PDB file of C-alpha atoms in Angstrom:
ATOM      1  CA  ALA A   1      34.311 -37.957 -34.214  1.00 40.00           C
ATOM      2  CA  ALA A   2      33.606 -40.210 -31.242  1.00 43.00           C
ATOM      3  CA  ASP A   3      36.272 -40.580 -28.586  1.00 48.00           C
ATOM      4  CA  PRO A   4      38.312 -43.817 -28.720  1.00 48.00           C
ATOM      5  CA  PRO A   5      37.486 -46.569 -26.209  1.00 50.00           C
ATOM      6  CA  ALA A   6      38.742 -45.849 -22.695  1.00 48.00           C
ATOM      7  CA  CYS A   7      41.181 -48.789 -22.800  1.00 47.00           C
ATOM      8  CA  LEU A   8      42.859 -47.301 -25.897  1.00 45.00           C
ATOM      9  CA  ARG A   9      42.833 -43.594 -25.042  1.00 50.00           C
ATOM     10  CA  MET A  10      46.030 -43.816 -23.015  1.00 44.00           C
ATOM     11  CA  PHE A  11      47.933 -44.720 -26.192  1.00 44.00           C
ATOM     12  CA  ALA A  12      46.634 -41.817 -28.256  1.00 47.00           C
ATOM     13  CA  VAL A  13      49.223 -39.226 -29.292  1.00 43.00           C
ATOM     14  CA  THR A  14      48.792 -35.564 -28.415  1.00 48.00           C
ATOM     15  CA  ALA A  15      51.390 -32.843 -28.682  1.00 48.00           C
ATOM     16  CA  PRO A  16      52.033 -30.582 -25.687  1.00 53.00           C
ATOM     17  CA  THR A  17      51.636 -26.885 -26.362  1.00 54.00           C
ATOM     18  CA  ASN A  18      55.134 -26.192 -24.951  1.00 71.00           C
ATOM     19  CA  ALA A  19      58.147 -28.299 -24.074  1.00 85.00           C
ATOM     20  CA  PRO A  20      57.647 -29.865 -20.614  1.00 87.00           C
ATOM     21  CA  SER A  21      59.561 -28.147 -17.852  1.00 92.00           C
ATOM     22  CA  LEU A  22      61.609 -29.877 -15.168  1.00 92.00           C
ATOM     23  CA  ARG A  23      58.772 -29.142 -12.756  1.00 94.00           C
ATOM     24  CA  ASP A  24      56.374 -31.017 -15.056  1.00 94.00           C
ATOM     25  CA  TRP A  25      58.591 -34.123 -15.113  1.00 95.00           C
ATOM     26  CA  VAL A  26      58.962 -33.990 -11.339  1.00 95.00           C
ATOM     27  CA  ALA A  27      55.187 -33.662 -10.956  1.00 93.00           C
ATOM     28  CA  LEU A  28      54.595 -36.563 -13.359  1.00 94.00           C
ATOM     29  CA  ILE A  29      56.500 -38.997 -11.167  1.00 94.00           C
ATOM     30  CA  ARG A  30      55.359 -37.241  -7.946  1.00 93.00           C
ATOM     31  CA  LEU A  31      58.798 -36.563  -6.538  1.00 93.00           C
ATOM     32  CA  ASP A  32      57.266 -33.352  -5.243  1.00 91.00           C
ATOM     33  CA  ARG A  33      54.802 -35.457  -3.209  1.00 90.00           C
ATOM     34  CA  PRO A  34      56.905 -38.103  -1.445  1.00 91.00           C
ATOM     35  CA  VAL A  35      54.145 -39.477   0.787  1.00 92.00           C
ATOM     36  CA  GLY A  36      53.441 -42.149  -1.829  1.00 92.00           C
ATOM     37  CA  ILE A  37      57.063 -43.262  -1.682  1.00 95.00           C
ATOM     38  CA  TRP A  38      56.854 -43.676   2.080  1.00 95.00           C
ATOM     39  CA  LEU A  39      53.573 -45.596   1.840  1.00 95.00           C
ATOM     40  CA  LEU A  40      55.208 -48.073  -0.530  1.00 96.00           C
ATOM     41  CA  LEU A  41      58.604 -48.113   1.178  1.00 97.00           C
ATOM     42  CA  TRP A  42      57.558 -48.938   4.738  1.00 96.00           C
ATOM     43  CA  PRO A  43      55.834 -52.276   3.990  1.00 96.00           C
ATOM     44  CA  THR A  44      58.731 -53.178   1.694  1.00 97.00           C
ATOM     45  CA  LEU A  45      61.087 -52.575   4.614  1.00 97.00           C
ATOM     46  CA  TRP A  46      58.815 -54.733   6.785  1.00 97.00           C
ATOM     47  CA  GLY A  47      59.479 -57.579   4.380  1.00 97.00           C
ATOM     48  CA  VAL A  48      63.196 -56.852   4.096  1.00 97.00           C
ATOM     49  CA  TRP A  49      63.690 -56.783   7.892  1.00 97.00           C
ATOM     50  CA  ALA A  50      61.434 -59.771   8.573  1.00 96.00           C
ATOM     51  CA  ALA A  51      63.068 -61.888   5.886  1.00 97.00           C
ATOM     52  CA  ALA A  52      66.543 -61.128   7.226  1.00 96.00           C
ATOM     53  CA  GLU A  53      65.339 -61.340  10.855  1.00 94.00           C
ATOM     54  CA  GLY A  54      67.166 -58.094  11.490  1.00 93.00           C
ATOM     55  CA  LEU A  55      69.432 -55.768   9.560  1.00 93.00           C
ATOM     56  CA  PRO A  56      69.468 -56.943   5.911  1.00 95.00           C
ATOM     57  CA  SER A  57      72.497 -57.006   3.657  1.00 95.00           C
ATOM     58  CA  TRP A  58      73.339 -53.640   2.134  1.00 96.00           C
ATOM     59  CA  PRO A  59      72.881 -54.826  -1.495  1.00 97.00           C
ATOM     60  CA  ILE A  60      69.357 -56.049  -0.766  1.00 97.00           C
ATOM     61  CA  LEU A  61      68.455 -52.972   1.270  1.00 97.00           C
ATOM     62  CA  SER A  62      69.786 -50.604  -1.400  1.00 97.00           C
ATOM     63  CA  VAL A  63      68.055 -52.382  -4.278  1.00 98.00           C
ATOM     64  CA  PHE A  64      64.682 -52.478  -2.543  1.00 98.00           C
ATOM     65  CA  VAL A  65      64.827 -48.851  -1.416  1.00 97.00           C
ATOM     66  CA  LEU A  66      65.818 -47.560  -4.857  1.00 97.00           C
ATOM     67  CA  GLY A  67      63.434 -49.962  -6.570  1.00 96.00           C
ATOM     68  CA  THR A  68      60.574 -48.682  -4.449  1.00 96.00           C
ATOM     69  CA  VAL A  69      61.231 -45.094  -5.512  1.00 96.00           C
ATOM     70  CA  LEU A  70      61.535 -46.066  -9.173  1.00 96.00           C
ATOM     71  CA  MET A  71      58.421 -48.258  -9.294  1.00 95.00           C
ATOM     72  CA  ARG A  72      56.295 -45.767  -7.408  1.00 95.00           C
ATOM     73  CA  SER A  73      57.367 -43.127  -9.930  1.00 96.00           C
ATOM     74  CA  ALA A  74      56.635 -45.480 -12.829  1.00 95.00           C
ATOM     75  CA  GLY A  75      53.210 -46.230 -11.390  1.00 94.00           C
ATOM     76  CA  CYS A  76      52.385 -42.519 -11.144  1.00 94.00           C
ATOM     77  CA  ALA A  77      53.377 -41.953 -14.774  1.00 95.00           C
ATOM     78  CA  ILE A  78      51.302 -44.849 -16.117  1.00 94.00           C
ATOM     79  CA  ASN A  79      48.388 -43.833 -13.885  1.00 92.00           C
ATOM     80  CA  ASP A  80      48.372 -40.313 -15.337  1.00 92.00           C
ATOM     81  CA  ALA A  81      48.537 -41.684 -18.871  1.00 93.00           C
ATOM     82  CA  ALA A  82      45.565 -43.949 -18.240  1.00 89.00           C
ATOM     83  CA  ASP A  83      43.530 -41.306 -16.396  1.00 87.00           C
ATOM     84  CA  ARG A  84      43.986 -38.434 -18.871  1.00 86.00           C
ATOM     85  CA  TYR A  85      40.259 -38.264 -19.635  1.00 83.00           C
ATOM     86  CA  PHE A  86      39.241 -38.555 -15.984  1.00 83.00           C
ATOM     87  CA  ASP A  87      41.752 -36.290 -14.271  1.00 84.00           C
ATOM     88  CA  VAL A  88      40.564 -33.202 -16.157  1.00 86.00           C
ATOM     89  CA  HIS A  89      37.184 -33.534 -14.430  1.00 84.00           C
ATOM     90  CA  VAL A  90      38.536 -33.899 -10.883  1.00 82.00           C
ATOM     91  CA  ARG A  91      39.436 -30.742  -8.980  1.00 81.00           C
ATOM     92  CA  ARG A  92      42.437 -32.337  -7.261  1.00 82.00           C
ATOM     93  CA  THR A  93      44.001 -33.764 -10.445  1.00 84.00           C
ATOM     94  CA  ARG A  94      43.053 -31.435 -13.291  1.00 87.00           C
ATOM     95  CA  ASP A  95      46.409 -29.625 -13.220  1.00 90.00           C
ATOM     96  CA  ARG A  96      48.564 -32.754 -13.450  1.00 92.00           C
ATOM     97  CA  PRO A  97      51.004 -32.485 -16.394  1.00 92.00           C
ATOM     98  CA  VAL A  98      49.281 -35.078 -18.592  1.00 93.00           C
ATOM     99  CA  ALA A  99      45.764 -33.918 -17.763  1.00 91.00           C
ATOM    100  CA  ALA A 100      46.750 -30.305 -18.485  1.00 90.00           C
ATOM    101  CA  GLY A 101      48.427 -31.271 -21.768  1.00 91.00           C
ATOM    102  CA  ARG A 102      51.949 -30.280 -20.786  1.00 93.00           C
ATOM    103  CA  ILE A 103      53.169 -33.890 -21.160  1.00 94.00           C
ATOM    104  CA  THR A 104      51.720 -36.362 -23.657  1.00 95.00           C
ATOM    105  CA  ARG A 105      50.433 -39.782 -22.716  1.00 93.00           C
ATOM    106  CA  ARG A 106      53.062 -41.384 -24.922  1.00 95.00           C
ATOM    107  CA  GLN A 107      55.809 -39.498 -23.088  1.00 96.00           C
ATOM    108  CA  ALA A 108      54.375 -40.615 -19.749  1.00 95.00           C
ATOM    109  CA  ILE A 109      54.301 -44.251 -20.876  1.00 95.00           C
ATOM    110  CA  VAL A 110      57.908 -44.048 -22.078  1.00 96.00           C
ATOM    111  CA  VAL A 111      58.970 -42.601 -18.722  1.00 96.00           C
ATOM    112  CA  ALA A 112      57.153 -45.395 -16.885  1.00 96.00           C
ATOM    113  CA  ALA A 113      58.786 -48.066 -19.058  1.00 95.00           C
ATOM    114  CA  LEU A 114      62.275 -46.616 -18.572  1.00 97.00           C
ATOM    115  CA  LEU A 115      61.866 -46.421 -14.800  1.00 96.00           C
ATOM    116  CA  ALA A 116      60.602 -50.015 -14.686  1.00 95.00           C
ATOM    117  CA  LEU A 117      63.579 -51.203 -16.753  1.00 96.00           C
ATOM    118  CA  VAL A 118      66.040 -49.475 -14.423  1.00 97.00           C
ATOM    119  CA  SER A 119      64.272 -51.074 -11.468  1.00 96.00           C
ATOM    120  CA  LEU A 120      64.562 -54.483 -13.141  1.00 96.00           C
ATOM    121  CA  ALA A 121      68.276 -53.927 -13.759  1.00 97.00           C
ATOM    122  CA  LEU A 122      68.746 -53.217 -10.054  1.00 97.00           C
ATOM    123  CA  LEU A 123      66.860 -56.378  -9.108  1.00 97.00           C
ATOM    124  CA  LEU A 124      68.925 -58.457 -11.542  1.00 97.00           C
ATOM    125  CA  SER A 125      72.074 -57.244  -9.780  1.00 97.00           C
ATOM    126  CA  LEU A 126      71.040 -59.378  -6.774  1.00 96.00           C
ATOM    127  CA  ARG A 127      71.210 -62.510  -8.974  1.00 95.00           C
ATOM    128  CA  SER A 128      68.091 -63.919  -7.374  1.00 96.00           C
ATOM    129  CA  LEU A 129      65.850 -65.726  -9.851  1.00 97.00           C
ATOM    130  CA  PRO A 130      63.003 -66.154  -7.296  1.00 96.00           C
ATOM    131  CA  ALA A 131      62.952 -62.396  -6.672  1.00 97.00           C
ATOM    132  CA  VAL A 132      62.883 -61.677 -10.408  1.00 97.00           C
ATOM    133  CA  LEU A 133      60.008 -64.124 -10.916  1.00 97.00           C
ATOM    134  CA  TRP A 134      58.087 -62.546  -8.059  1.00 96.00           C
ATOM    135  CA  SER A 135      58.580 -59.122  -9.639  1.00 95.00           C
ATOM    136  CA  ILE A 136      56.493 -60.091 -12.691  1.00 95.00           C
ATOM    137  CA  PRO A 137      53.121 -59.927 -10.859  1.00 95.00           C
ATOM    138  CA  ALA A 138      54.257 -56.622  -9.317  1.00 93.00           C
ATOM    139  CA  VAL A 139      54.703 -55.077 -12.758  1.00 92.00           C
ATOM    140  CA  VAL A 140      51.361 -56.471 -13.931  1.00 94.00           C
ATOM    141  CA  LEU A 141      49.543 -55.079 -10.900  1.00 94.00           C
ATOM    142  CA  ALA A 142      51.140 -51.659 -11.345  1.00 90.00           C
ATOM    143  CA  GLY A 143      50.110 -51.643 -15.006  1.00 89.00           C
ATOM    144  CA  VAL A 144      46.485 -52.723 -14.595  1.00 92.00           C
ATOM    145  CA  TYR A 145      45.624 -50.800 -11.436  1.00 92.00           C
ATOM    146  CA  PRO A 146      44.831 -47.507 -13.248  1.00 87.00           C
ATOM    147  CA  LEU A 147      42.206 -49.326 -15.325  1.00 89.00           C
ATOM    148  CA  MET A 148      40.509 -50.989 -12.351  1.00 91.00           C
ATOM    149  CA  LYS A 149      38.479 -47.926 -11.356  1.00 86.00           C
ATOM    150  CA  ARG A 150      36.511 -48.497 -14.552  1.00 85.00           C
ATOM    151  CA  VAL A 151      35.966 -52.208 -13.887  1.00 89.00           C
ATOM    152  CA  ILE A 152      35.557 -53.175 -10.226  1.00 93.00           C
ATOM    153  CA  ALA A 153      33.693 -51.528  -7.378  1.00 93.00           C
ATOM    154  CA  VAL A 154      36.698 -51.423  -5.052  1.00 95.00           C
ATOM    155  CA  PRO A 155      39.827 -50.748  -7.155  1.00 94.00           C
ATOM    156  CA  GLN A 156      41.750 -50.068  -3.948  1.00 95.00           C
ATOM    157  CA  ALA A 157      41.946 -53.859  -3.526  1.00 96.00           C
ATOM    158  CA  VAL A 158      44.275 -54.056  -6.540  1.00 96.00           C
ATOM    159  CA  LEU A 159      46.337 -51.183  -5.153  1.00 95.00           C
ATOM    160  CA  GLY A 160      46.545 -53.052  -1.861  1.00 96.00           C
ATOM    161  CA  LEU A 161      48.086 -56.044  -3.627  1.00 96.00           C
ATOM    162  CA  ALA A 162      50.447 -53.853  -5.666  1.00 95.00           C
ATOM    163  CA  PHE A 163      51.683 -51.988  -2.590  1.00 96.00           C
ATOM    164  CA  SER A 164      52.203 -55.268  -0.694  1.00 97.00           C
ATOM    165  CA  TRP A 165      54.119 -57.172  -3.355  1.00 96.00           C
ATOM    166  CA  GLY A 166      57.513 -55.960  -2.173  1.00 96.00           C
ATOM    167  CA  ILE A 167      57.067 -58.216   0.870  1.00 97.00           C
ATOM    168  CA  PRO A 168      57.229 -61.614  -0.902  1.00 97.00           C
ATOM    169  CA  MET A 169      59.905 -60.207  -3.215  1.00 97.00           C
ATOM    170  CA  ALA A 170      62.024 -59.363  -0.165  1.00 97.00           C
ATOM    171  CA  TYR A 171      61.619 -62.872   1.227  1.00 98.00           C
ATOM    172  CA  ALA A 172      62.468 -64.376  -2.159  1.00 97.00           C
ATOM    173  CA  ALA A 173      65.602 -62.235  -2.497  1.00 97.00           C
ATOM    174  CA  THR A 174      66.753 -62.985   1.059  1.00 97.00           C
ATOM    175  CA  ARG A 175      65.747 -66.606   1.623  1.00 96.00           C
ATOM    176  CA  GLY A 176      65.196 -67.889  -1.911  1.00 96.00           C
ATOM    177  CA  ALA A 177      61.573 -68.779  -1.104  1.00 96.00           C
ATOM    178  CA  VAL A 178      58.477 -67.198   0.404  1.00 97.00           C
ATOM    179  CA  PRO A 179      57.282 -68.643   3.750  1.00 96.00           C
ATOM    180  CA  TRP A 180      53.622 -67.728   3.497  1.00 95.00           C
ATOM    181  CA  GLN A 181      52.955 -68.395   7.181  1.00 94.00           C
ATOM    182  CA  GLU A 182      54.978 -65.218   7.810  1.00 95.00           C
ATOM    183  CA  ALA A 183      54.822 -63.225   4.592  1.00 96.00           C
ATOM    184  CA  GLY A 184      51.076 -63.814   4.272  1.00 97.00           C
ATOM    185  CA  TRP A 185      50.383 -62.075   7.575  1.00 97.00           C
ATOM    186  CA  LEU A 186      52.520 -59.081   6.604  1.00 96.00           C
ATOM    187  CA  MET A 187      50.898 -58.825   3.183  1.00 97.00           C
ATOM    188  CA  ALA A 188      47.427 -59.020   4.725  1.00 97.00           C
ATOM    189  CA  ALA A 189      48.341 -56.307   7.236  1.00 96.00           C
ATOM    190  CA  ASN A 190      49.539 -53.923   4.553  1.00 97.00           C
ATOM    191  CA  PHE A 191      46.591 -54.762   2.306  1.00 97.00           C
ATOM    192  CA  CYS A 192      44.266 -53.630   5.110  1.00 95.00           C
ATOM    193  CA  ALA A 193      46.383 -50.517   5.689  1.00 94.00           C
ATOM    194  CA  VAL A 194      46.105 -49.583   1.999  1.00 96.00           C
ATOM    195  CA  MET A 195      42.351 -50.150   2.022  1.00 95.00           C
ATOM    196  CA  ALA A 196      42.090 -47.825   5.034  1.00 91.00           C
ATOM    197  CA  TYR A 197      44.204 -44.901   3.853  1.00 91.00           C
ATOM    198  CA  ASP A 198      43.154 -45.052   0.213  1.00 92.00           C
ATOM    199  CA  THR A 199      39.488 -45.099   1.190  1.00 92.00           C
ATOM    200  CA  ALA A 200      40.175 -41.893   3.139  1.00 87.00           C
ATOM    201  CA  TYR A 201      41.977 -40.531   0.074  1.00 87.00           C
ATOM    202  CA  ALA A 202      39.046 -41.425  -2.174  1.00 89.00           C
ATOM    203  CA  MET A 203      36.630 -39.604   0.113  1.00 87.00           C
ATOM    204  CA  SER A 204      38.058 -36.277  -1.063  1.00 82.00           C
ATOM    205  CA  ASP A 205      37.275 -37.166  -4.687  1.00 83.00           C
ATOM    206  CA  LYS A 206      33.870 -38.725  -4.101  1.00 87.00           C
ATOM    207  CA  PRO A 207      31.717 -35.873  -5.527  1.00 86.00           C
ATOM    208  CA  ASP A 208      33.785 -35.683  -8.736  1.00 85.00           C
ATOM    209  CA  ASP A 209      34.039 -39.469  -9.071  1.00 86.00           C
ATOM    210  CA  LEU A 210      30.279 -39.832  -8.832  1.00 88.00           C
ATOM    211  CA  LYS A 211      29.817 -37.314 -11.648  1.00 86.00           C
ATOM    212  CA  ILE A 212      32.207 -38.997 -14.071  1.00 85.00           C
ATOM    213  CA  GLY A 213      31.343 -42.589 -13.182  1.00 86.00           C
ATOM    214  CA  VAL A 214      34.641 -43.637 -11.575  1.00 87.00           C
ATOM    215  CA  LYS A 215      34.450 -46.380  -8.958  1.00 92.00           C
ATOM    216  CA  SER A 216      36.124 -46.245  -5.540  1.00 93.00           C
ATOM    217  CA  SER A 217      35.918 -47.805  -2.097  1.00 94.00           C
ATOM    218  CA  ALA A 218      34.632 -44.487  -0.694  1.00 91.00           C
ATOM    219  CA  ILE A 219      31.663 -44.707  -3.067  1.00 94.00           C
ATOM    220  CA  TYR A 220      31.183 -48.411  -2.424  1.00 95.00           C
ATOM    221  CA  PHE A 221      31.033 -48.037   1.366  1.00 94.00           C
ATOM    222  CA  GLY A 222      28.888 -44.921   1.105  1.00 91.00           C
ATOM    223  CA  ARG A 223      27.893 -43.422   4.445  1.00 88.00           C
ATOM    224  CA  TRP A 224      29.854 -46.175   6.183  1.00 90.00           C
ATOM    225  CA  ASP A 225      33.185 -44.980   4.749  1.00 87.00           C
ATOM    226  CA  VAL A 226      34.558 -43.673   8.063  1.00 83.00           C
ATOM    227  CA  LEU A 227      33.608 -46.936   9.780  1.00 86.00           C
ATOM    228  CA  ALA A 228      35.277 -48.866   6.939  1.00 90.00           C
ATOM    229  CA  VAL A 229      38.528 -46.976   7.499  1.00 87.00           C
ATOM    230  CA  LEU A 230      38.408 -47.868  11.184  1.00 84.00           C
ATOM    231  CA  GLY A 231      37.571 -51.500  10.402  1.00 88.00           C
ATOM    232  CA  PHE A 232      40.471 -51.951   8.014  1.00 91.00           C
ATOM    233  CA  ASN A 233      42.854 -50.390  10.522  1.00 87.00           C
ATOM    234  CA  VAL A 234      41.673 -52.812  13.199  1.00 85.00           C
ATOM    235  CA  LEU A 235      42.180 -55.718  10.794  1.00 91.00           C
ATOM    236  CA  MET A 236      45.666 -54.424  10.029  1.00 91.00           C
ATOM    237  CA  VAL A 237      46.595 -54.535  13.696  1.00 88.00           C
ATOM    238  CA  ALA A 238      45.135 -58.047  14.013  1.00 90.00           C
ATOM    239  CA  CYS A 239      47.224 -59.268  11.076  1.00 94.00           C
ATOM    240  CA  LEU A 240      50.359 -57.715  12.544  1.00 93.00           C
ATOM    241  CA  LEU A 241      49.694 -59.543  15.797  1.00 91.00           C
ATOM    242  CA  GLY A 242      49.287 -62.760  13.814  1.00 94.00           C
ATOM    243  CA  PHE A 243      52.650 -62.152  12.146  1.00 95.00           C
ATOM    244  CA  ALA A 244      54.348 -61.381  15.462  1.00 93.00           C
ATOM    245  CA  ARG A 245      53.065 -64.608  16.956  1.00 93.00           C
ATOM    246  CA  GLN A 246      54.100 -66.658  13.936  1.00 94.00           C
ATOM    247  CA  ALA A 247      57.577 -65.092  13.817  1.00 92.00           C
ATOM    248  CA  GLY A 248      58.066 -65.367  17.581  1.00 91.00           C
ATOM    249  CA  LEU A 249      58.880 -61.692  18.010  1.00 90.00           C
ATOM    250  CA  ALA A 250      59.962 -60.222  21.318  1.00 82.00           C
ATOM    251  CA  PRO A 251      57.483 -58.275  23.497  1.00 83.00           C
ATOM    252  CA  ALA A 252      59.186 -55.074  22.332  1.00 78.00           C
ATOM    253  CA  PHE A 253      57.280 -55.375  19.068  1.00 85.00           C
ATOM    254  CA  TYR A 254      53.933 -55.514  20.849  1.00 85.00           C
ATOM    255  CA  LEU A 255      54.841 -52.476  22.942  1.00 81.00           C
ATOM    256  CA  ALA A 256      55.814 -50.498  19.853  1.00 75.00           C
ATOM    257  CA  LEU A 257      52.623 -51.581  18.135  1.00 79.00           C
ATOM    258  CA  VAL A 258      50.465 -50.378  21.005  1.00 78.00           C
ATOM    259  CA  ALA A 259      52.317 -47.105  21.560  1.00 73.00           C
ATOM    260  CA  VAL A 260      52.743 -45.919  17.966  1.00 68.00           C
ATOM    261  CA  LEU A 261      49.755 -47.417  16.199  1.00 69.00           C
ATOM    262  CA  GLY A 262      47.345 -46.757  19.034  1.00 71.00           C
ATOM    263  CA  GLY A 263      48.164 -43.048  19.093  1.00 70.00           C
ATOM    264  CA  VAL A 264      48.164 -42.571  15.324  1.00 67.00           C
ATOM    265  CA  LEU A 265      44.953 -44.546  14.791  1.00 68.00           C
ATOM    266  CA  ALA A 266      43.177 -42.541  17.470  1.00 71.00           C
ATOM    267  CA  LEU A 267      44.248 -39.304  15.796  1.00 68.00           C
ATOM    268  CA  GLN A 268      43.203 -40.618  12.394  1.00 66.00           C
ATOM    269  CA  GLN A 269      39.732 -41.502  13.555  1.00 64.00           C
ATOM    270  CA  ARG A 270      39.300 -38.121  15.218  1.00 67.00           C
ATOM    271  CA  LEU A 271      40.259 -36.356  11.975  1.00 64.00           C
ATOM    272  CA  MET A 272      37.984 -38.579   9.907  1.00 63.00           C
ATOM    273  CA  ARG A 273      34.949 -37.384  11.828  1.00 63.00           C
ATOM    274  CA  GLN A 274      35.755 -33.736  11.072  1.00 60.00           C
ATOM    275  CA  GLY A 275      35.191 -33.807   7.314  1.00 58.00           C
ATOM    276  CA  VAL A 276      36.579 -34.569   3.873  1.00 57.00           C
ATOM    277  CA  ALA A 277      39.495 -32.129   4.103  1.00 56.00           C
ATOM    278  CA  ASP A 278      40.755 -33.917   7.186  1.00 67.00           C
ATOM    279  CA  ALA A 279      40.201 -37.283   5.513  1.00 70.00           C
ATOM    280  CA  LEU A 280      42.838 -36.242   2.985  1.00 73.00           C
ATOM    281  CA  ALA A 281      45.104 -35.258   5.882  1.00 76.00           C
ATOM    282  CA  VAL A 282      44.626 -38.776   7.264  1.00 77.00           C
ATOM    283  CA  PHE A 283      45.981 -40.195   4.004  1.00 79.00           C
ATOM    284  CA  LYS A 284      49.009 -37.925   4.076  1.00 77.00           C
ATOM    285  CA  ALA A 285      49.828 -38.899   7.653  1.00 78.00           C
ATOM    286  CA  SER A 286      49.218 -42.639   7.205  1.00 83.00           C
ATOM    287  CA  HIS A 287      52.811 -43.457   6.423  1.00 86.00           C
ATOM    288  CA  TRP A 288      53.612 -42.920  10.096  1.00 84.00           C
ATOM    289  CA  LEU A 289      51.722 -46.143  10.770  1.00 85.00           C
ATOM    290  CA  GLY A 290      54.093 -47.995   8.458  1.00 90.00           C
ATOM    291  CA  ALA A 291      57.057 -46.266  10.059  1.00 90.00           C
ATOM    292  CA  GLY A 292      55.863 -47.332  13.498  1.00 87.00           C
ATOM    293  CA  VAL A 293      55.579 -50.975  12.448  1.00 90.00           C
ATOM    294  CA  TRP A 294      59.050 -50.889  10.882  1.00 93.00           C
ATOM    295  CA  LEU A 295      60.513 -49.342  14.042  1.00 89.00           C
ATOM    296  CA  GLY A 296      58.864 -52.093  16.070  1.00 89.00           C
ATOM    297  CA  LEU A 297      60.472 -54.720  13.836  1.00 93.00           C
ATOM    298  CA  VAL A 298      63.888 -53.065  14.143  1.00 92.00           C
ATOM    299  CA  ILE A 299      63.608 -53.048  17.937  1.00 89.00           C
ATOM    300  CA  ALA A 300      62.166 -56.566  18.188  1.00 89.00           C
ATOM    301  CA  TYR A 301      64.775 -58.199  15.977  1.00 88.00           C
ATOM    302  CA  GLY A 302      67.476 -56.177  17.690  1.00 82.00           C
ATOM    303  CA  VAL A 303      66.360 -57.583  21.040  1.00 63.00           C
ATOM    304  CA  THR A 304      66.042 -61.170  19.854  1.00 55.00           C
ATOM    305  CA  GLY A 305      69.274 -60.909  17.844  1.00 51.00           C
TER     306      GLY A 305
END
């Protein structure tokens, strides 16, 4: 019989050969690979600190930190459910629990739904209707992103939006509204950061993706992929400078930006020229860029405060 359409395969029911182990559940939501949590957490903390213009309230900080972990885990589970038929053909992903048949797609979807519901419950505890309304597009983006590699040439653009959506949510929870003259710059900066590090990530999968027909920014940019990573990083820095000017940040932020980002970006570009294996290392180390920006915000708002 012919396989079901790709958009429906993720809902098909298959029984695992053995009961999933704790290690399988941990691998499903990637708690064993926390770099993704950091990549999502740092820009969220940018928004939390910028919205509060310094140290945020503990309820808001706690909800956004825990919500980041939960939603990143939910996104991994739904991604594996959607990519069951692709992951088995990619060297890096073929042993993931769903791809290997140790966890069913239905189980992965249930896990994702439960994690999202817990995250929503945390957000509701803040009693901020604007933040709840802003969370709706975040859930939609997390749900549709796994399908985008079948549809658009640069699916990383959708991931960039998904990984930046915590910023307007933080403003909404803190101020009750989103001042786009500030939040827009931060979102644009993180969007460019995601495009940079996920293009590097996609470079490691390019041979397998070409074989199975999956789209990615690494394929789209072709032999210019390394230059694209550099370009997006430069745009990220430009957007951060735009935010700093708009927010009237102290010079300490600019110093932190130059010291931390300059060093990390130089190292990234050096690694990128050495081959695909090091391109994957660039992805794994990219969260230090986000950490550097957050540290700059902490220092800058501490000085101005």
